Amino acid sequence: MNELLLALARWLDSHSLSTQLHESFYMYNWVESTHVLTLMLFLGMLIIIDLRMLGWIFPTVPASHIAERLDKPMLIGMAIMFITGFALYYAIPERTTQSIWFRIKVVLLIAASINAILFRARMRDSSASWDTDLKPPNNIRFAAAASLTLWAGVVITGRTIAYDWFDCHKELPAFMYWAAGCVDQLAASRGVE
Amino acid sequence: METLPFFEWLDTSLLASIAKSNGGVFAVVQMFHLLGMAMLGGMVLLGDLRLLGILMRDIPSATVIDNTHRWFGYGLALTLISGIFMASAVAMKLYYNEAFWAKMTGLGIGILFVYCVRRPLLSFEHSSINPWAMRCLAGTSMVLWFTVAASGRWIGFS
């Protein structure tokens, strides 16, 4: 698996467009800034929906109203984040593939998405009974808290990709080499033993 | 006004020594800064897009403004507190950084705009306000906060 991901990353890295994007000061920084600033749209709308589900904002507006009205702007934000996020990965594929933070981020992203899909289904089925309640039922509030926590985790691990604390070139325990996908370093550390 | 002494003082303060000697703490605070930005920006966007008649048209704009304004304050507090801590770690770099001064100028104008213009104006009955004044208000607000966030991100690049 790690070998396969690394091979894919090295293949992307061999593209001249990847190198150009990485080496272009303005282009790379614009893409990266768009990615970060779109947090205000995507995460901003998401926070508002989740805060309503917790009963902390818009108490007089039905929860389903908030969720429906903010769905589209949130998804637009998500699309922009995906496109710019992929471009950022494409610009620096090898290091990102071998980043423990990026890997945790992808796992959290998947967990947050599953939570969101379940949350939507649950809301659709049951919102009629609590739509106008100031405080939605406990299972909805729990899902909202989980959503906020998971997405905060996605942002946090996204930010830490920039730090080199656990990069492959550092002296790390074998477990970390494995978890981060440092194929060569892992093989070397095994060779020494 | 000469601000260099302030930055020199901040650079050697207790806060700075905590921030400088603990890379992990700095990173954690930076995350709160980002989350605060998302909250602040989300509230600005929802409020202003409602004033422009783009989002939540079926919900009274006064309701949207009241609810988003409160959480805007929380987002602002979170970014300010985390921002001061982050600034202490790189105080001297910031003093000579143009993006930082652009951001601080924008931030100052933004805070004055919110608490001295936008909020007082919107405490009037919204239907009594000239629609174009509302749109200008919303546009100005979004441009201002976008500038603050964008120049903030650019500090790291310059």
mmCIF file of C-alpha atoms in Angstrom:
data_model
loop_
_atom_site.group_PDB
_atom_site.id
_atom_site.type_symbol
_atom_site.label_atom_id
_atom_site.label_comp_id
_atom_site.label_asym_id
_atom_site.label_seq_id
_atom_site.Cartn_x
_atom_site.Cartn_y
_atom_site.Cartn_z
ATOM 1 C CA MET A 1 0.000 0.000 0.000
ATOM 2 C CA ASN A 2 2.711 2.478 1.041
ATOM 3 C CA GLU A 3 4.805 1.496 -1.964
ATOM 4 C CA LEU A 4 1.836 1.979 -4.270
ATOM 5 C CA LEU A 5 1.004 5.431 -2.874
ATOM 6 C CA LEU A 6 4.627 6.478 -3.144
ATOM 7 C CA ALA A 7 4.803 5.260 -6.751
ATOM 8 C CA LEU A 8 1.683 7.282 -7.553
ATOM 9 C CA ALA A 9 3.163 10.356 -5.852
ATOM 10 C CA ARG A 10 6.447 10.001 -7.755
ATOM 11 C CA TRP A 11 4.544 9.671 -10.989
ATOM 12 C CA LEU A 12 2.605 12.896 -10.254
ATOM 13 C CA ASP A 13 5.863 14.516 -9.195
ATOM 14 C CA SER A 14 7.337 13.756 -12.624
ATOM 15 C CA HIS A 15 4.699 15.968 -14.280
ATOM 16 C CA SER A 16 6.100 19.312 -15.310
ATOM 17 C CA LEU A 17 2.839 21.013 -14.276
ATOM 18 C CA SER A 18 3.355 19.759 -10.728
ATOM 19 C CA THR A 19 6.839 21.268 -10.643
ATOM 20 C CA GLN A 20 5.658 24.522 -12.187
ATOM 21 C CA LEU A 21 2.914 24.890 -9.597
ATOM 22 C CA HIS A 22 5.324 24.118 -6.770
ATOM 23 C CA GLU A 23 7.928 26.559 -7.991
ATOM 24 C CA SER A 24 5.580 29.386 -8.918
ATOM 25 C CA PHE A 25 5.608 31.726 -5.926
ATOM 26 C CA TYR A 26 2.367 33.518 -6.718
ATOM 27 C CA MET A 27 0.406 30.652 -8.201
ATOM 28 C CA TYR A 28 1.163 28.277 -5.353
ATOM 29 C CA ASN A 29 0.462 30.911 -2.719
ATOM 30 C CA TRP A 30 -2.771 31.961 -4.377
ATOM 31 C CA VAL A 31 -3.997 28.387 -4.495
ATOM 32 C CA GLU A 32 -2.967 27.888 -0.887
ATOM 33 C CA SER A 33 -4.603 31.178 0.202
ATOM 34 C CA THR A 34 -7.824 30.295 -1.625
ATOM 35 C CA HIS A 35 -7.790 26.942 0.130
ATOM 36 C CA VAL A 36 -7.393 28.551 3.555
ATOM 37 C CA LEU A 37 -9.782 31.463 2.999
ATOM 38 C CA THR A 38 -12.517 29.186 1.682
ATOM 39 C CA LEU A 39 -12.592 27.794 5.206
ATOM 40 C CA MET A 40 -14.693 30.851 6.011
ATOM 41 C CA LEU A 41 -17.312 29.712 3.514
ATOM 42 C CA PHE A 42 -17.209 25.953 3.975
ATOM 43 C CA LEU A 43 -16.387 25.666 7.658
ATOM 44 C CA GLY A 44 -18.243 28.888 8.470
ATOM 45 C CA MET A 45 -21.532 27.544 7.111
ATOM 46 C CA LEU A 46 -20.889 24.151 8.664
ATOM 47 C CA ILE A 47 -20.255 25.740 12.068
ATOM 48 C CA ILE A 48 -23.533 27.658 11.826
ATOM 49 C CA ILE A 49 -25.506 24.502 10.949
ATOM 50 C CA ASP A 50 -23.869 22.528 13.758
ATOM 51 C CA LEU A 51 -24.338 25.345 16.277
ATOM 52 C CA ARG A 52 -28.043 25.359 15.407
ATOM 53 C CA MET A 53 -28.166 21.603 15.971
ATOM 54 C CA LEU A 54 -26.583 22.196 19.371
ATOM 55 C CA GLY A 55 -29.219 24.854 20.050
ATOM 56 C CA TRP A 56 -26.695 27.675 20.395
ATOM 57 C CA ILE A 57 -27.587 29.908 17.458
ATOM 58 C CA PHE A 58 -30.814 30.898 15.632
ATOM 59 C CA PRO A 59 -33.089 29.463 18.382
ATOM 60 C CA THR A 60 -36.169 30.974 16.724
ATOM 61 C CA VAL A 61 -35.482 29.548 13.258
ATOM 62 C CA PRO A 62 -36.367 25.878 12.564
ATOM 63 C CA ALA A 63 -33.257 23.704 12.369
ATOM 64 C CA SER A 64 -34.222 22.288 8.979
ATOM 65 C CA HIS A 65 -34.437 25.845 7.568
ATOM 66 C CA ILE A 66 -30.879 26.585 8.591
ATOM 67 C CA ALA A 67 -29.597 23.269 7.242
ATOM 68 C CA GLU A 68 -31.397 23.630 3.917
ATOM 69 C CA ARG A 69 -30.582 27.276 3.286
ATOM 70 C CA LEU A 70 -26.907 26.890 4.079
ATOM 71 C CA ASP A 71 -26.428 23.594 2.283
ATOM 72 C CA LYS A 72 -25.627 25.098 -1.101
ATOM 73 C CA PRO A 73 -23.037 27.693 0.029
ATOM 74 C CA MET A 74 -21.411 25.020 2.175
ATOM 75 C CA LEU A 75 -21.159 22.613 -0.753
ATOM 76 C CA ILE A 76 -19.761 25.356 -2.995
ATOM 77 C CA GLY A 77 -17.122 25.960 -0.343
ATOM 78 C CA MET A 78 -16.425 22.235 -0.157
ATOM 79 C CA ALA A 79 -15.971 22.011 -3.923
ATOM 80 C CA ILE A 80 -13.466 24.891 -3.901
ATOM 81 C CA MET A 81 -11.603 23.289 -1.007
ATOM 82 C CA PHE A 82 -11.431 19.977 -2.834
ATOM 83 C CA ILE A 83 -10.146 21.473 -6.075
ATOM 84 C CA THR A 84 -7.549 23.714 -4.419
ATOM 85 C CA GLY A 85 -6.678 20.923 -1.986
ATOM 86 C CA PHE A 86 -5.977 18.539 -4.831
ATOM 87 C CA ALA A 87 -3.871 21.200 -6.566
ATOM 88 C CA LEU A 88 -1.832 21.620 -3.383
ATOM 89 C CA TYR A 89 -1.315 17.862 -3.189
ATOM 90 C CA TYR A 90 -0.421 17.764 -6.866
ATOM 91 C CA ALA A 91 2.210 20.494 -6.395
ATOM 92 C CA ILE A 92 4.035 18.566 -3.644
ATOM 93 C CA PRO A 93 2.882 14.950 -4.008
ATOM 94 C CA GLU A 94 5.773 12.992 -2.565
ATOM 95 C CA ARG A 95 6.247 14.873 0.694
ATOM 96 C CA THR A 96 2.473 15.108 1.223
ATOM 97 C CA THR A 97 1.997 11.377 0.664
ATOM 98 C CA GLN A 98 4.649 10.732 3.294
ATOM 99 C CA SER A 99 3.184 13.213 5.756
ATOM 100 C CA ILE A 100 1.686 11.617 8.844
ATOM 101 C CA TRP A 101 -0.526 14.712 9.221
ATOM 102 C CA PHE A 102 -1.890 14.414 5.715
ATOM 103 C CA ARG A 103 -2.682 10.765 6.377
ATOM 104 C CA ILE A 104 -4.521 11.561 9.609
ATOM 105 C CA LYS A 105 -6.320 14.350 7.782
ATOM 106 C CA VAL A 106 -7.603 11.982 5.095
ATOM 107 C CA VAL A 107 -8.832 9.524 7.745
ATOM 108 C CA LEU A 108 -10.603 12.335 9.634
ATOM 109 C CA LEU A 109 -12.041 13.627 6.367
ATOM 110 C CA ILE A 110 -13.551 10.222 5.654
ATOM 111 C CA ALA A 111 -14.881 9.946 9.227
ATOM 112 C CA ALA A 112 -16.376 13.445 9.058
ATOM 113 C CA SER A 113 -18.016 12.640 5.714
ATOM 114 C CA ILE A 114 -19.570 9.428 7.033
ATOM 115 C CA ASN A 115 -20.844 11.344 10.064
ATOM 116 C CA ALA A 116 -22.293 14.023 7.776
ATOM 117 C CA ILE A 117 -24.079 11.479 5.563
ATOM 118 C CA LEU A 118 -25.566 9.674 8.578
ATOM 119 C CA PHE A 119 -26.477 13.007 10.142
ATOM 120 C CA ARG A 120 -28.334 14.139 7.030
ATOM 121 C CA ALA A 121 -30.282 10.900 6.809
ATOM 122 C CA ARG A 122 -31.183 11.016 10.491
ATOM 123 C CA MET A 123 -32.250 14.632 10.193
ATOM 124 C CA ARG A 124 -34.437 13.977 7.194
ATOM 125 C CA ASP A 125 -36.237 11.169 8.994
ATOM 126 C CA SER A 126 -36.812 12.865 12.294
ATOM 127 C CA SER A 127 -36.648 16.647 11.922
ATOM 128 C CA ALA A 128 -40.447 17.076 11.826
ATOM 129 C CA SER A 129 -40.660 16.143 15.495
ATOM 130 C CA TRP A 130 -38.050 18.580 16.818
ATOM 131 C CA ASP A 131 -37.566 21.126 14.051
ATOM 132 C CA THR A 132 -38.673 24.102 16.116
ATOM 133 C CA ASP A 133 -37.175 22.936 19.420
ATOM 134 C CA LEU A 134 -34.622 25.246 20.930
ATOM 135 C CA LYS A 135 -32.510 22.211 21.787
ATOM 136 C CA PRO A 136 -32.665 19.300 19.328
ATOM 137 C CA PRO A 137 -32.647 15.720 20.696
ATOM 138 C CA ASN A 138 -29.486 14.327 22.222
ATOM 139 C CA ASN A 139 -28.494 12.103 19.320
ATOM 140 C CA ILE A 140 -28.646 15.071 16.929
ATOM 141 C CA ARG A 141 -26.659 17.233 19.321
ATOM 142 C CA PHE A 142 -24.096 14.485 19.721
ATOM 143 C CA ALA A 143 -23.716 14.176 15.951
ATOM 144 C CA ALA A 144 -23.285 17.963 15.683
ATOM 145 C CA ALA A 145 -20.588 17.948 18.350
ATOM 146 C CA ALA A 146 -18.868 15.044 16.582
ATOM 147 C CA SER A 147 -19.054 16.937 13.301
ATOM 148 C CA LEU A 148 -17.462 20.067 14.796
ATOM 149 C CA THR A 149 -14.730 18.014 16.461
ATOM 150 C CA LEU A 150 -13.924 16.001 13.337
ATOM 151 C CA TRP A 151 -13.820 19.034 11.047
ATOM 152 C CA ALA A 152 -11.686 20.932 13.557
ATOM 153 C CA GLY A 153 -9.369 17.920 13.411
ATOM 154 C CA VAL A 154 -9.280 18.118 9.629
ATOM 155 C CA VAL A 155 -8.290 21.803 9.800
ATOM 156 C CA ILE A 156 -5.687 21.176 12.490
ATOM 157 C CA THR A 157 -4.005 18.273 10.701
ATOM 158 C CA GLY A 158 -4.212 20.230 7.454
ATOM 159 C CA ARG A 159 -2.289 23.075 9.051
ATOM 160 C CA THR A 160 0.341 20.796 10.556
ATOM 161 C CA ILE A 161 1.249 19.324 7.149
ATOM 162 C CA ALA A 162 3.426 22.427 6.832
ATOM 163 C CA TYR A 163 5.503 21.420 9.872
ATOM 164 C CA ASP A 164 8.438 19.057 9.290
ATOM 165 C CA TRP A 165 8.500 17.485 12.775
ATOM 166 C CA PHE A 166 7.840 13.984 11.459
ATOM 167 C CA ASP A 167 9.182 14.171 7.921
ATOM 168 C CA CYS A 168 10.853 11.056 6.573
ATOM 169 C CA HIS A 169 14.341 12.570 6.611
ATOM 170 C CA LYS A 170 14.146 12.874 10.390
ATOM 171 C CA GLU A 171 15.276 10.193 12.830
ATOM 172 C CA LEU A 172 11.981 8.485 13.717
ATOM 173 C CA PRO A 173 10.861 5.203 15.311
ATOM 174 C CA ALA A 174 10.116 2.422 12.829
ATOM 175 C CA PHE A 175 6.409 2.674 13.612
ATOM 176 C CA MET A 176 6.362 6.294 12.474
ATOM 177 C CA TYR A 177 8.217 5.424 9.275
ATOM 178 C CA TRP A 178 5.549 2.833 8.607
ATOM 179 C CA ALA A 179 2.614 5.101 9.513
ATOM 180 C CA ALA A 180 3.932 7.989 7.441
ATOM 181 C CA GLY A 181 4.785 5.678 4.564
ATOM 182 C CA CYS A 182 8.542 6.362 4.592
ATOM 183 C CA VAL A 183 9.217 3.246 2.503
ATOM 184 C CA ASP A 184 12.959 3.718 1.990
ATOM 185 C CA GLN A 185 13.700 4.783 5.561
ATOM 186 C CA LEU A 186 11.690 1.861 6.925
ATOM 187 C CA ALA A 187 13.643 -0.585 4.766
ATOM 188 C CA ALA A 188 16.919 1.020 5.864
ATOM 189 C CA SER A 189 16.011 0.879 9.559
ATOM 190 C CA ARG A 190 15.144 -2.804 9.177
ATOM 191 C CA GLY A 191 18.386 -3.435 7.349
ATOM 192 C CA VAL A 192 20.367 -2.040 10.278
ATOM 193 C CA GLU A 193 18.719 -4.436 12.708
ATOM 194 C CA MET B 1 3.964 57.042 16.395
ATOM 195 C CA GLU B 2 7.033 54.878 16.862
ATOM 196 C CA THR B 3 5.976 51.304 17.504
ATOM 197 C CA LEU B 4 9.375 49.623 17.339
ATOM 198 C CA PRO B 5 9.901 49.711 21.146
ATOM 199 C CA PHE B 6 6.609 47.890 21.610
ATOM 200 C CA PHE B 7 7.696 45.111 19.262
ATOM 201 C CA GLU B 8 11.093 44.922 20.950
ATOM 202 C CA TRP B 9 9.365 44.625 24.304
ATOM 203 C CA LEU B 10 6.935 41.999 22.980
ATOM 204 C CA ASP B 11 9.843 40.075 21.461
ATOM 205 C CA THR B 12 11.435 39.637 24.900
ATOM 206 C CA SER B 13 8.232 39.214 26.918
ATOM 207 C CA LEU B 14 7.279 36.086 28.847
ATOM 208 C CA LEU B 15 4.629 35.333 26.214
ATOM 209 C CA ALA B 16 7.288 35.389 23.514
ATOM 210 C CA SER B 17 9.590 33.050 25.403
ATOM 211 C CA ILE B 18 6.729 30.560 25.850
ATOM 212 C CA ALA B 19 5.754 30.820 22.195
ATOM 213 C CA LYS B 20 9.337 30.565 20.932
ATOM 214 C CA SER B 21 10.475 27.653 23.045
ATOM 215 C CA ASN B 22 7.380 25.504 22.441
ATOM 216 C CA GLY B 23 6.814 24.848 18.737
ATOM 217 C CA GLY B 24 3.932 22.555 19.627
ATOM 218 C CA VAL B 25 2.117 25.201 21.674
ATOM 219 C CA PHE B 26 2.534 27.697 18.851
ATOM 220 C CA ALA B 27 1.039 25.220 16.382
ATOM 221 C CA VAL B 28 -1.946 24.517 18.640
ATOM 222 C CA VAL B 29 -2.640 28.227 19.106
ATOM 223 C CA GLN B 30 -2.351 28.723 15.365
ATOM 224 C CA MET B 31 -5.088 26.112 14.870
ATOM 225 C CA PHE B 32 -7.436 28.054 17.133
ATOM 226 C CA HIS B 33 -6.586 31.127 15.104
ATOM 227 C CA LEU B 34 -7.715 29.314 11.947
ATOM 228 C CA LEU B 35 -10.890 27.969 13.555
ATOM 229 C CA GLY B 36 -11.656 31.448 14.884
ATOM 230 C CA MET B 37 -11.163 32.815 11.367
ATOM 231 C CA ALA B 38 -13.632 30.284 9.983
ATOM 232 C CA MET B 39 -16.178 31.267 12.607
ATOM 233 C CA LEU B 40 -15.659 35.003 12.162
ATOM 234 C CA GLY B 41 -15.688 34.766 8.369
ATOM 235 C CA GLY B 42 -18.693 32.457 8.319
ATOM 236 C CA MET B 43 -20.720 34.879 10.427
ATOM 237 C CA VAL B 44 -19.690 37.866 8.285
ATOM 238 C CA LEU B 45 -20.559 35.976 5.097
ATOM 239 C CA LEU B 46 -23.948 34.773 6.278
ATOM 240 C CA GLY B 47 -24.929 38.206 7.614
ATOM 241 C CA ASP B 48 -23.783 40.089 4.535
ATOM 242 C CA LEU B 49 -25.155 37.589 2.031
ATOM 243 C CA ARG B 50 -28.514 37.905 3.816
ATOM 244 C CA LEU B 51 -28.361 41.700 3.522
ATOM 245 C CA LEU B 52 -27.646 41.238 -0.198
ATOM 246 C CA GLY B 53 -30.674 38.952 -0.464
ATOM 247 C CA ILE B 54 -28.627 35.945 -1.572
ATOM 248 C CA LEU B 55 -28.889 33.607 1.430
ATOM 249 C CA MET B 56 -31.773 32.836 3.818
ATOM 250 C CA ARG B 57 -34.167 35.208 2.116
ATOM 251 C CA ASP B 58 -37.165 33.760 3.957
ATOM 252 C CA ILE B 59 -35.700 34.514 7.379
ATOM 253 C CA PRO B 60 -35.922 38.117 8.673
ATOM 254 C CA SER B 61 -32.596 39.877 8.143
ATOM 255 C CA ALA B 62 -32.695 41.288 11.683
ATOM 256 C CA THR B 63 -32.768 37.711 13.043
ATOM 257 C CA VAL B 64 -29.813 36.701 10.889
ATOM 258 C CA ILE B 65 -27.837 39.804 11.867
ATOM 259 C CA ASP B 66 -28.531 39.415 15.590
ATOM 260 C CA ASN B 67 -27.525 35.761 15.671
ATOM 261 C CA THR B 68 -24.417 36.123 13.519
ATOM 262 C CA HIS B 69 -23.250 39.250 15.323
ATOM 263 C CA ARG B 70 -22.959 37.464 18.654
ATOM 264 C CA TRP B 71 -20.890 34.619 17.227
ATOM 265 C CA PHE B 72 -18.848 37.067 15.198
ATOM 266 C CA GLY B 73 -17.770 38.490 18.567
ATOM 267 C CA TYR B 74 -16.701 35.050 19.808
ATOM 268 C CA GLY B 75 -14.755 34.414 16.593
ATOM 269 C CA LEU B 76 -13.078 37.807 16.879
ATOM 270 C CA ALA B 77 -12.121 37.178 20.503
ATOM 271 C CA LEU B 78 -10.658 33.786 19.597
ATOM 272 C CA THR B 79 -8.573 35.173 16.715
ATOM 273 C CA LEU B 80 -7.409 38.208 18.716
ATOM 274 C CA ILE B 81 -6.255 36.194 21.725
ATOM 275 C CA SER B 82 -4.535 33.529 19.620
ATOM 276 C CA GLY B 83 -3.175 36.242 17.299
ATOM 277 C CA ILE B 84 -1.450 38.162 20.100
ATOM 278 C CA PHE B 85 0.235 34.955 21.237
ATOM 279 C CA MET B 86 1.374 34.141 17.697
ATOM 280 C CA ALA B 87 2.610 37.691 17.147
ATOM 281 C CA SER B 88 4.794 37.519 20.249
ATOM 282 C CA ALA B 89 6.700 34.580 18.761
ATOM 283 C CA VAL B 90 7.685 36.498 15.635
ATOM 284 C CA ALA B 91 7.394 40.096 16.828
ATOM 285 C CA MET B 92 10.508 41.445 15.091
ATOM 286 C CA LYS B 93 9.707 39.712 11.829
ATOM 287 C CA LEU B 94 6.211 41.225 11.905
ATOM 288 C CA TYR B 95 7.468 44.746 12.524
ATOM 289 C CA TYR B 96 9.290 44.654 9.192
ATOM 290 C CA ASN B 97 6.533 42.774 7.355
ATOM 291 C CA GLU B 98 4.266 44.765 5.023
ATOM 292 C CA ALA B 99 1.482 42.173 4.957
ATOM 293 C CA PHE B 100 1.301 42.357 8.753
ATOM 294 C CA TRP B 101 0.748 46.119 8.705
ATOM 295 C CA ALA B 102 -1.819 45.764 5.928
ATOM 296 C CA LYS B 103 -3.610 43.245 8.081
ATOM 297 C CA MET B 104 -3.489 45.357 11.241
ATOM 298 C CA THR B 105 -4.805 48.376 9.333
ATOM 299 C CA GLY B 106 -7.616 46.288 7.874
ATOM 300 C CA LEU B 107 -8.359 44.761 11.267
ATOM 301 C CA GLY B 108 -8.567 48.160 12.958
ATOM 302 C CA ILE B 109 -10.882 49.497 10.266
ATOM 303 C CA GLY B 110 -12.879 46.273 10.350
ATOM 304 C CA ILE B 111 -13.491 46.411 14.104
ATOM 305 C CA LEU B 112 -14.449 50.104 13.946
ATOM 306 C CA PHE B 113 -16.693 49.347 10.989
ATOM 307 C CA VAL B 114 -18.511 46.522 12.766
ATOM 308 C CA TYR B 115 -19.038 48.205 16.126
ATOM 309 C CA CYS B 116 -19.330 51.866 15.089
ATOM 310 C CA VAL B 117 -21.081 51.606 11.707
ATOM 311 C CA ARG B 118 -22.591 48.266 10.788
ATOM 312 C CA ARG B 119 -24.054 47.283 14.151
ATOM 313 C CA PRO B 120 -25.519 50.720 15.044
ATOM 314 C CA LEU B 121 -26.988 51.129 11.561
ATOM 315 C CA LEU B 122 -28.522 47.658 11.540
ATOM 316 C CA SER B 123 -30.136 48.212 14.931
ATOM 317 C CA PHE B 124 -32.686 50.328 13.055
ATOM 318 C CA GLU B 125 -35.688 48.665 11.446
ATOM 319 C CA HIS B 126 -34.112 47.096 8.338
ATOM 320 C CA SER B 127 -37.022 47.974 6.055
ATOM 321 C CA SER B 128 -36.467 51.649 6.900
ATOM 322 C CA ILE B 129 -32.892 51.554 5.581
ATOM 323 C CA ASN B 130 -32.203 52.464 1.962
ATOM 324 C CA PRO B 131 -31.634 49.131 0.121
ATOM 325 C CA TRP B 132 -28.532 50.471 -1.604
ATOM 326 C CA ALA B 133 -27.065 51.560 1.713
ATOM 327 C CA MET B 134 -27.631 47.974 2.919
ATOM 328 C CA ARG B 135 -25.910 46.515 -0.132
ATOM 329 C CA CYS B 136 -22.954 48.892 0.202
ATOM 330 C CA LEU B 137 -22.718 48.019 3.868
ATOM 331 C CA ALA B 138 -22.687 44.298 3.105
ATOM 332 C CA GLY B 139 -20.178 44.658 0.254
ATOM 333 C CA THR B 140 -17.826 46.818 2.308
ATOM 334 C CA SER B 141 -17.994 44.393 5.196
ATOM 335 C CA MET B 142 -17.112 41.366 3.057
ATOM 336 C CA VAL B 143 -14.270 43.146 1.242
ATOM 337 C CA LEU B 144 -12.843 44.396 4.546
ATOM 338 C CA TRP B 145 -12.781 41.031 6.272
ATOM 339 C CA PHE B 146 -11.571 39.258 3.166
ATOM 340 C CA THR B 147 -8.641 41.700 3.063
ATOM 341 C CA VAL B 148 -7.848 41.044 6.713
ATOM 342 C CA ALA B 149 -7.843 37.273 6.211
ATOM 343 C CA ALA B 150 -5.938 37.371 2.919
ATOM 344 C CA SER B 151 -3.206 39.720 4.139
ATOM 345 C CA GLY B 152 -2.993 37.591 7.270
ATOM 346 C CA ARG B 153 -2.294 34.501 5.203
ATOM 347 C CA TRP B 154 0.239 36.474 3.179
ATOM 348 C CA ILE B 155 2.315 37.246 6.290
ATOM 349 C CA GLY B 156 3.489 33.661 6.127
ATOM 350 C CA PHE B 157 4.555 33.968 2.506
ATOM 351 C CA SER B 158 6.439 37.251 2.755
#
